[in-house]
Short mmCIF file of N, CA and C in Angstrom, two decimals:
data_model
loop_
_atom_site.label_atom_id
_atom_site.label_comp_id
_atom_site.label_asym_id
_atom_site.label_seq_id
_atom_site.Cartn_x
_atom_site.Cartn_y
_atom_site.Cartn_z
N MET A 1 40.94 294.53 14.73
CA MET A 1 40.16 293.32 14.84
C MET A 1 40.27 292.81 16.27
N SER A 2 39.17 292.36 16.79
CA SER A 2 39.11 291.84 18.15
C SER A 2 38.77 290.36 18.09
N ASN A 3 39.19 289.64 19.09
CA ASN A 3 38.86 288.23 19.17
C ASN A 3 37.79 288.01 20.23
N PRO A 4 36.53 287.84 19.78
CA PRO A 4 35.47 287.59 20.76
C PRO A 4 35.67 286.25 21.44
N THR A 5 35.20 286.16 22.67
CA THR A 5 35.23 284.87 23.34
C THR A 5 34.13 283.99 22.75
N PRO A 6 34.24 282.67 22.87
CA PRO A 6 33.21 281.80 22.31
C PRO A 6 31.81 282.18 22.85
N ASN A 7 30.85 282.25 21.96
CA ASN A 7 29.45 282.56 22.26
C ASN A 7 29.22 283.98 22.77
N GLU A 8 30.21 284.86 22.68
CA GLU A 8 30.03 286.25 23.10
C GLU A 8 29.16 286.98 22.08
N ILE A 9 28.18 287.72 22.57
CA ILE A 9 27.33 288.48 21.66
C ILE A 9 27.78 289.94 21.64
N PRO A 10 27.60 290.63 20.51
CA PRO A 10 28.00 292.03 20.44
C PRO A 10 27.13 292.91 21.34
N HIS A 11 27.74 293.97 21.84
CA HIS A 11 27.04 294.99 22.61
C HIS A 11 26.61 296.14 21.70
N LEU A 12 27.37 296.34 20.62
CA LEU A 12 27.20 297.51 19.76
C LEU A 12 27.33 297.07 18.31
N LEU A 13 26.41 297.56 17.46
CA LEU A 13 26.47 297.29 16.02
C LEU A 13 26.80 298.57 15.27
N VAL A 14 27.68 298.42 14.30
CA VAL A 14 28.10 299.51 13.42
C VAL A 14 27.86 299.00 12.01
N HIS A 15 27.25 299.79 11.15
CA HIS A 15 26.93 299.31 9.81
C HIS A 15 28.12 299.42 8.87
N GLU A 16 28.70 300.59 8.77
CA GLU A 16 29.79 300.85 7.83
C GLU A 16 31.06 301.26 8.58
N ARG A 17 32.21 300.97 8.02
CA ARG A 17 33.49 301.38 8.62
C ARG A 17 33.58 302.89 8.78
N ALA A 18 32.92 303.65 7.90
CA ALA A 18 32.98 305.11 7.95
C ALA A 18 32.06 305.71 9.01
N ASP A 19 31.19 304.90 9.62
CA ASP A 19 30.30 305.40 10.67
C ASP A 19 31.12 305.89 11.86
N ASN A 20 30.61 306.93 12.53
CA ASN A 20 31.29 307.40 13.75
C ASN A 20 30.43 307.22 14.99
N VAL A 21 29.26 306.56 14.84
CA VAL A 21 28.45 306.14 15.97
C VAL A 21 27.96 304.72 15.71
N GLY A 22 27.72 304.00 16.79
CA GLY A 22 27.15 302.66 16.70
C GLY A 22 25.93 302.58 17.59
N VAL A 23 25.16 301.50 17.44
CA VAL A 23 23.90 301.34 18.16
C VAL A 23 24.02 300.23 19.21
N VAL A 24 23.63 300.54 20.44
CA VAL A 24 23.62 299.56 21.53
C VAL A 24 22.53 298.53 21.26
N VAL A 25 22.88 297.25 21.36
CA VAL A 25 21.92 296.18 21.05
C VAL A 25 21.71 295.22 22.22
N VAL A 26 22.07 295.66 23.43
CA VAL A 26 21.83 294.85 24.63
C VAL A 26 21.16 295.72 25.69
N GLU A 27 20.35 295.09 26.52
CA GLU A 27 19.72 295.78 27.66
C GLU A 27 20.75 295.98 28.76
N GLY A 28 20.64 297.08 29.47
CA GLY A 28 21.43 297.28 30.68
C GLY A 28 22.90 297.53 30.48
N LEU A 29 23.30 298.17 29.37
CA LEU A 29 24.71 298.48 29.16
C LEU A 29 25.16 299.52 30.19
N THR A 30 26.21 299.21 30.93
CA THR A 30 26.67 300.10 32.00
C THR A 30 28.04 300.69 31.69
N ALA A 31 28.30 301.83 32.31
CA ALA A 31 29.59 302.50 32.17
C ALA A 31 30.71 301.53 32.53
N GLY A 32 31.77 301.58 31.77
CA GLY A 32 32.93 300.73 32.02
C GLY A 32 32.90 299.40 31.30
N THR A 33 31.79 299.07 30.65
CA THR A 33 31.70 297.81 29.93
C THR A 33 32.67 297.81 28.75
N ASN A 34 33.46 296.75 28.64
CA ASN A 34 34.35 296.54 27.50
C ASN A 34 33.51 295.89 26.41
N MET A 35 32.93 296.73 25.55
CA MET A 35 31.95 296.26 24.57
C MET A 35 32.60 295.53 23.39
N LEU A 36 31.97 294.46 22.96
CA LEU A 36 32.29 293.85 21.68
C LEU A 36 31.46 294.58 20.64
N CYS A 37 32.11 295.15 19.66
CA CYS A 37 31.43 295.93 18.61
C CYS A 37 31.61 295.20 17.29
N CYS A 38 30.54 295.07 16.54
CA CYS A 38 30.57 294.35 15.27
C CYS A 38 30.21 295.29 14.12
N VAL A 39 31.05 295.29 13.08
CA VAL A 39 30.77 296.05 11.87
C VAL A 39 30.04 295.10 10.92
N THR A 40 28.75 295.35 10.70
CA THR A 40 27.94 294.40 9.95
C THR A 40 28.32 294.31 8.48
N HIS A 41 28.89 295.37 7.92
CA HIS A 41 29.26 295.38 6.51
C HIS A 41 30.27 294.28 6.17
N ASP A 42 31.24 294.07 7.08
CA ASP A 42 32.28 293.07 6.80
C ASP A 42 32.45 292.04 7.92
N ASN A 43 31.55 292.10 8.92
CA ASN A 43 31.56 291.17 10.05
C ASN A 43 32.85 291.24 10.88
N SER A 44 33.55 292.37 10.81
CA SER A 44 34.73 292.55 11.65
C SER A 44 34.30 293.01 13.03
N THR A 45 35.19 292.91 14.00
CA THR A 45 34.87 293.31 15.36
C THR A 45 35.99 294.17 15.94
N PHE A 46 35.64 294.93 16.95
CA PHE A 46 36.61 295.72 17.71
C PHE A 46 36.05 295.92 19.10
N ARG A 47 36.83 296.46 20.00
CA ARG A 47 36.41 296.70 21.38
C ARG A 47 36.38 298.20 21.66
N LEU A 48 35.47 298.59 22.54
CA LEU A 48 35.31 299.98 22.94
C LEU A 48 34.73 299.98 24.34
N THR A 49 35.19 300.87 25.19
CA THR A 49 34.67 300.96 26.56
C THR A 49 33.55 302.00 26.62
N ALA A 50 32.42 301.61 27.19
CA ALA A 50 31.29 302.52 27.37
C ALA A 50 31.65 303.52 28.47
N GLU A 51 31.50 304.80 28.18
CA GLU A 51 31.80 305.86 29.15
C GLU A 51 30.68 306.05 30.16
N THR A 52 29.45 305.75 29.74
CA THR A 52 28.28 305.95 30.59
C THR A 52 27.31 304.79 30.39
N ASP A 53 26.29 304.72 31.22
CA ASP A 53 25.20 303.78 30.99
C ASP A 53 24.46 304.26 29.74
N VAL A 54 24.11 303.33 28.85
CA VAL A 54 23.42 303.71 27.61
C VAL A 54 22.30 302.70 27.36
N PRO A 55 21.07 303.19 27.16
CA PRO A 55 19.95 302.29 26.91
C PRO A 55 20.05 301.59 25.55
N ILE A 56 19.41 300.45 25.44
CA ILE A 56 19.34 299.73 24.18
C ILE A 56 18.72 300.64 23.12
N GLY A 57 19.24 300.58 21.91
CA GLY A 57 18.74 301.38 20.80
C GLY A 57 19.35 302.76 20.69
N HIS A 58 20.08 303.20 21.72
CA HIS A 58 20.73 304.50 21.68
C HIS A 58 22.12 304.35 21.06
N LYS A 59 22.74 305.48 20.75
CA LYS A 59 24.01 305.49 20.04
C LYS A 59 25.19 305.78 20.99
N ILE A 60 26.36 305.29 20.55
CA ILE A 60 27.62 305.55 21.25
C ILE A 60 28.62 306.07 20.23
N ALA A 61 29.39 307.10 20.63
CA ALA A 61 30.42 307.66 19.76
C ALA A 61 31.59 306.69 19.61
N LEU A 62 32.00 306.46 18.38
CA LEU A 62 33.14 305.58 18.11
C LEU A 62 34.46 306.34 18.14
N ILE A 63 34.37 307.64 18.00
CA ILE A 63 35.53 308.54 18.06
C ILE A 63 35.10 309.76 18.86
N ASP A 64 36.05 310.59 19.25
CA ASP A 64 35.70 311.86 19.87
C ASP A 64 34.98 312.71 18.83
N LEU A 65 33.79 313.20 19.19
CA LEU A 65 33.01 314.07 18.31
C LEU A 65 32.96 315.45 18.93
N LYS A 66 33.27 316.46 18.15
CA LYS A 66 33.24 317.82 18.68
C LYS A 66 32.03 318.57 18.15
N THR A 67 31.68 319.65 18.81
CA THR A 67 30.55 320.47 18.40
C THR A 67 30.70 320.85 16.93
N GLY A 68 29.62 320.64 16.17
CA GLY A 68 29.62 320.94 14.74
C GLY A 68 29.90 319.74 13.85
N ASP A 69 30.43 318.66 14.42
CA ASP A 69 30.68 317.45 13.63
C ASP A 69 29.37 316.84 13.16
N THR A 70 29.44 316.08 12.09
CA THR A 70 28.30 315.33 11.58
C THR A 70 28.36 313.91 12.12
N ALA A 71 27.26 313.44 12.67
CA ALA A 71 27.17 312.05 13.13
C ALA A 71 26.77 311.19 11.94
N ILE A 72 27.49 310.08 11.75
CA ILE A 72 27.23 309.16 10.64
C ILE A 72 26.84 307.81 11.20
N LYS A 73 25.64 307.34 10.83
CA LYS A 73 25.13 306.02 11.23
C LYS A 73 24.56 305.36 9.98
N TYR A 74 24.83 304.08 9.79
CA TYR A 74 24.37 303.35 8.60
C TYR A 74 24.85 304.03 7.32
N GLY A 75 26.01 304.68 7.39
CA GLY A 75 26.57 305.36 6.23
C GLY A 75 25.86 306.66 5.89
N GLU A 76 24.97 307.13 6.75
CA GLU A 76 24.16 308.32 6.48
C GLU A 76 24.36 309.40 7.53
N ASP A 77 24.24 310.64 7.11
CA ASP A 77 24.27 311.80 8.00
C ASP A 77 22.99 311.78 8.83
N ILE A 78 23.13 311.65 10.15
CA ILE A 78 21.94 311.63 11.01
C ILE A 78 21.79 312.89 11.85
N GLY A 79 22.72 313.84 11.70
CA GLY A 79 22.58 315.08 12.44
C GLY A 79 23.90 315.72 12.80
N LYS A 80 23.78 316.87 13.49
CA LYS A 80 24.93 317.66 13.89
C LYS A 80 25.12 317.56 15.40
N VAL A 81 26.37 317.35 15.79
CA VAL A 81 26.72 317.30 17.21
C VAL A 81 26.64 318.73 17.75
N ILE A 82 25.86 318.92 18.83
CA ILE A 82 25.71 320.26 19.41
C ILE A 82 26.47 320.41 20.72
N VAL A 83 26.90 319.29 21.30
CA VAL A 83 27.75 319.27 22.49
C VAL A 83 28.75 318.13 22.27
N GLY A 84 30.02 318.42 22.44
CA GLY A 84 31.05 317.40 22.21
C GLY A 84 30.79 316.11 22.99
N VAL A 85 31.17 315.00 22.37
CA VAL A 85 30.99 313.67 22.97
C VAL A 85 32.30 312.92 22.84
N SER A 86 32.78 312.37 23.95
CA SER A 86 34.03 311.62 23.89
C SER A 86 33.78 310.20 23.38
N ARG A 87 34.83 309.59 22.88
CA ARG A 87 34.78 308.21 22.41
C ARG A 87 34.19 307.33 23.51
N GLY A 88 33.16 306.54 23.17
CA GLY A 88 32.50 305.70 24.15
C GLY A 88 31.34 306.37 24.85
N GLY A 89 31.08 307.66 24.52
CA GLY A 89 30.01 308.42 25.16
C GLY A 89 28.66 308.24 24.49
N HIS A 90 27.61 308.53 25.24
CA HIS A 90 26.22 308.42 24.80
C HIS A 90 25.88 309.54 23.82
N VAL A 91 25.38 309.18 22.65
CA VAL A 91 24.95 310.14 21.64
C VAL A 91 23.44 310.04 21.53
N HIS A 92 22.75 311.16 21.83
CA HIS A 92 21.29 311.16 21.78
C HIS A 92 20.82 312.62 21.65
N THR A 93 19.57 312.88 21.92
CA THR A 93 19.00 314.21 21.69
C THR A 93 19.61 315.31 22.56
N HIS A 94 20.32 314.95 23.62
CA HIS A 94 20.95 315.97 24.46
C HIS A 94 22.23 316.52 23.85
N ASN A 95 22.77 315.84 22.84
CA ASN A 95 24.00 316.32 22.21
C ASN A 95 24.02 316.18 20.69
N LEU A 96 22.88 315.83 20.10
CA LEU A 96 22.78 315.65 18.65
C LEU A 96 21.42 316.18 18.17
N LYS A 97 21.45 316.98 17.12
CA LYS A 97 20.21 317.54 16.55
C LYS A 97 20.18 317.28 15.05
N THR A 98 18.97 317.10 14.53
CA THR A 98 18.80 316.94 13.10
C THR A 98 19.19 318.22 12.38
N LYS A 99 19.62 318.10 11.14
CA LYS A 99 19.94 319.28 10.33
C LYS A 99 18.73 319.73 9.52
N ARG A 100 17.63 319.01 9.63
CA ARG A 100 16.45 319.33 8.82
C ARG A 100 15.77 320.62 9.23
N TRP A 101 15.79 320.95 10.50
CA TRP A 101 15.18 322.20 10.96
C TRP A 101 15.86 322.69 12.20
#
């Protein structure tokens, strides 16, 4: 659990505790940002450092993800990691592919 400062807004939203990626919800997130992350299921918070610049709406790894791992967002399987991503790293089409085809 993290203690946000008064009026601090989250940088990253996570739906379920079991998720291993979260979604950036602010414009201009830059590498090195000490993000406030909010788990919407229980309104708990934690902190995570962004490893790279990440655009709004893109995902960030909450744990180290290795090649072959399943990415979980909103409690759902959203694809297979094809290139390892470190905790705080950008998760997108360059390192994650759908399992549908």
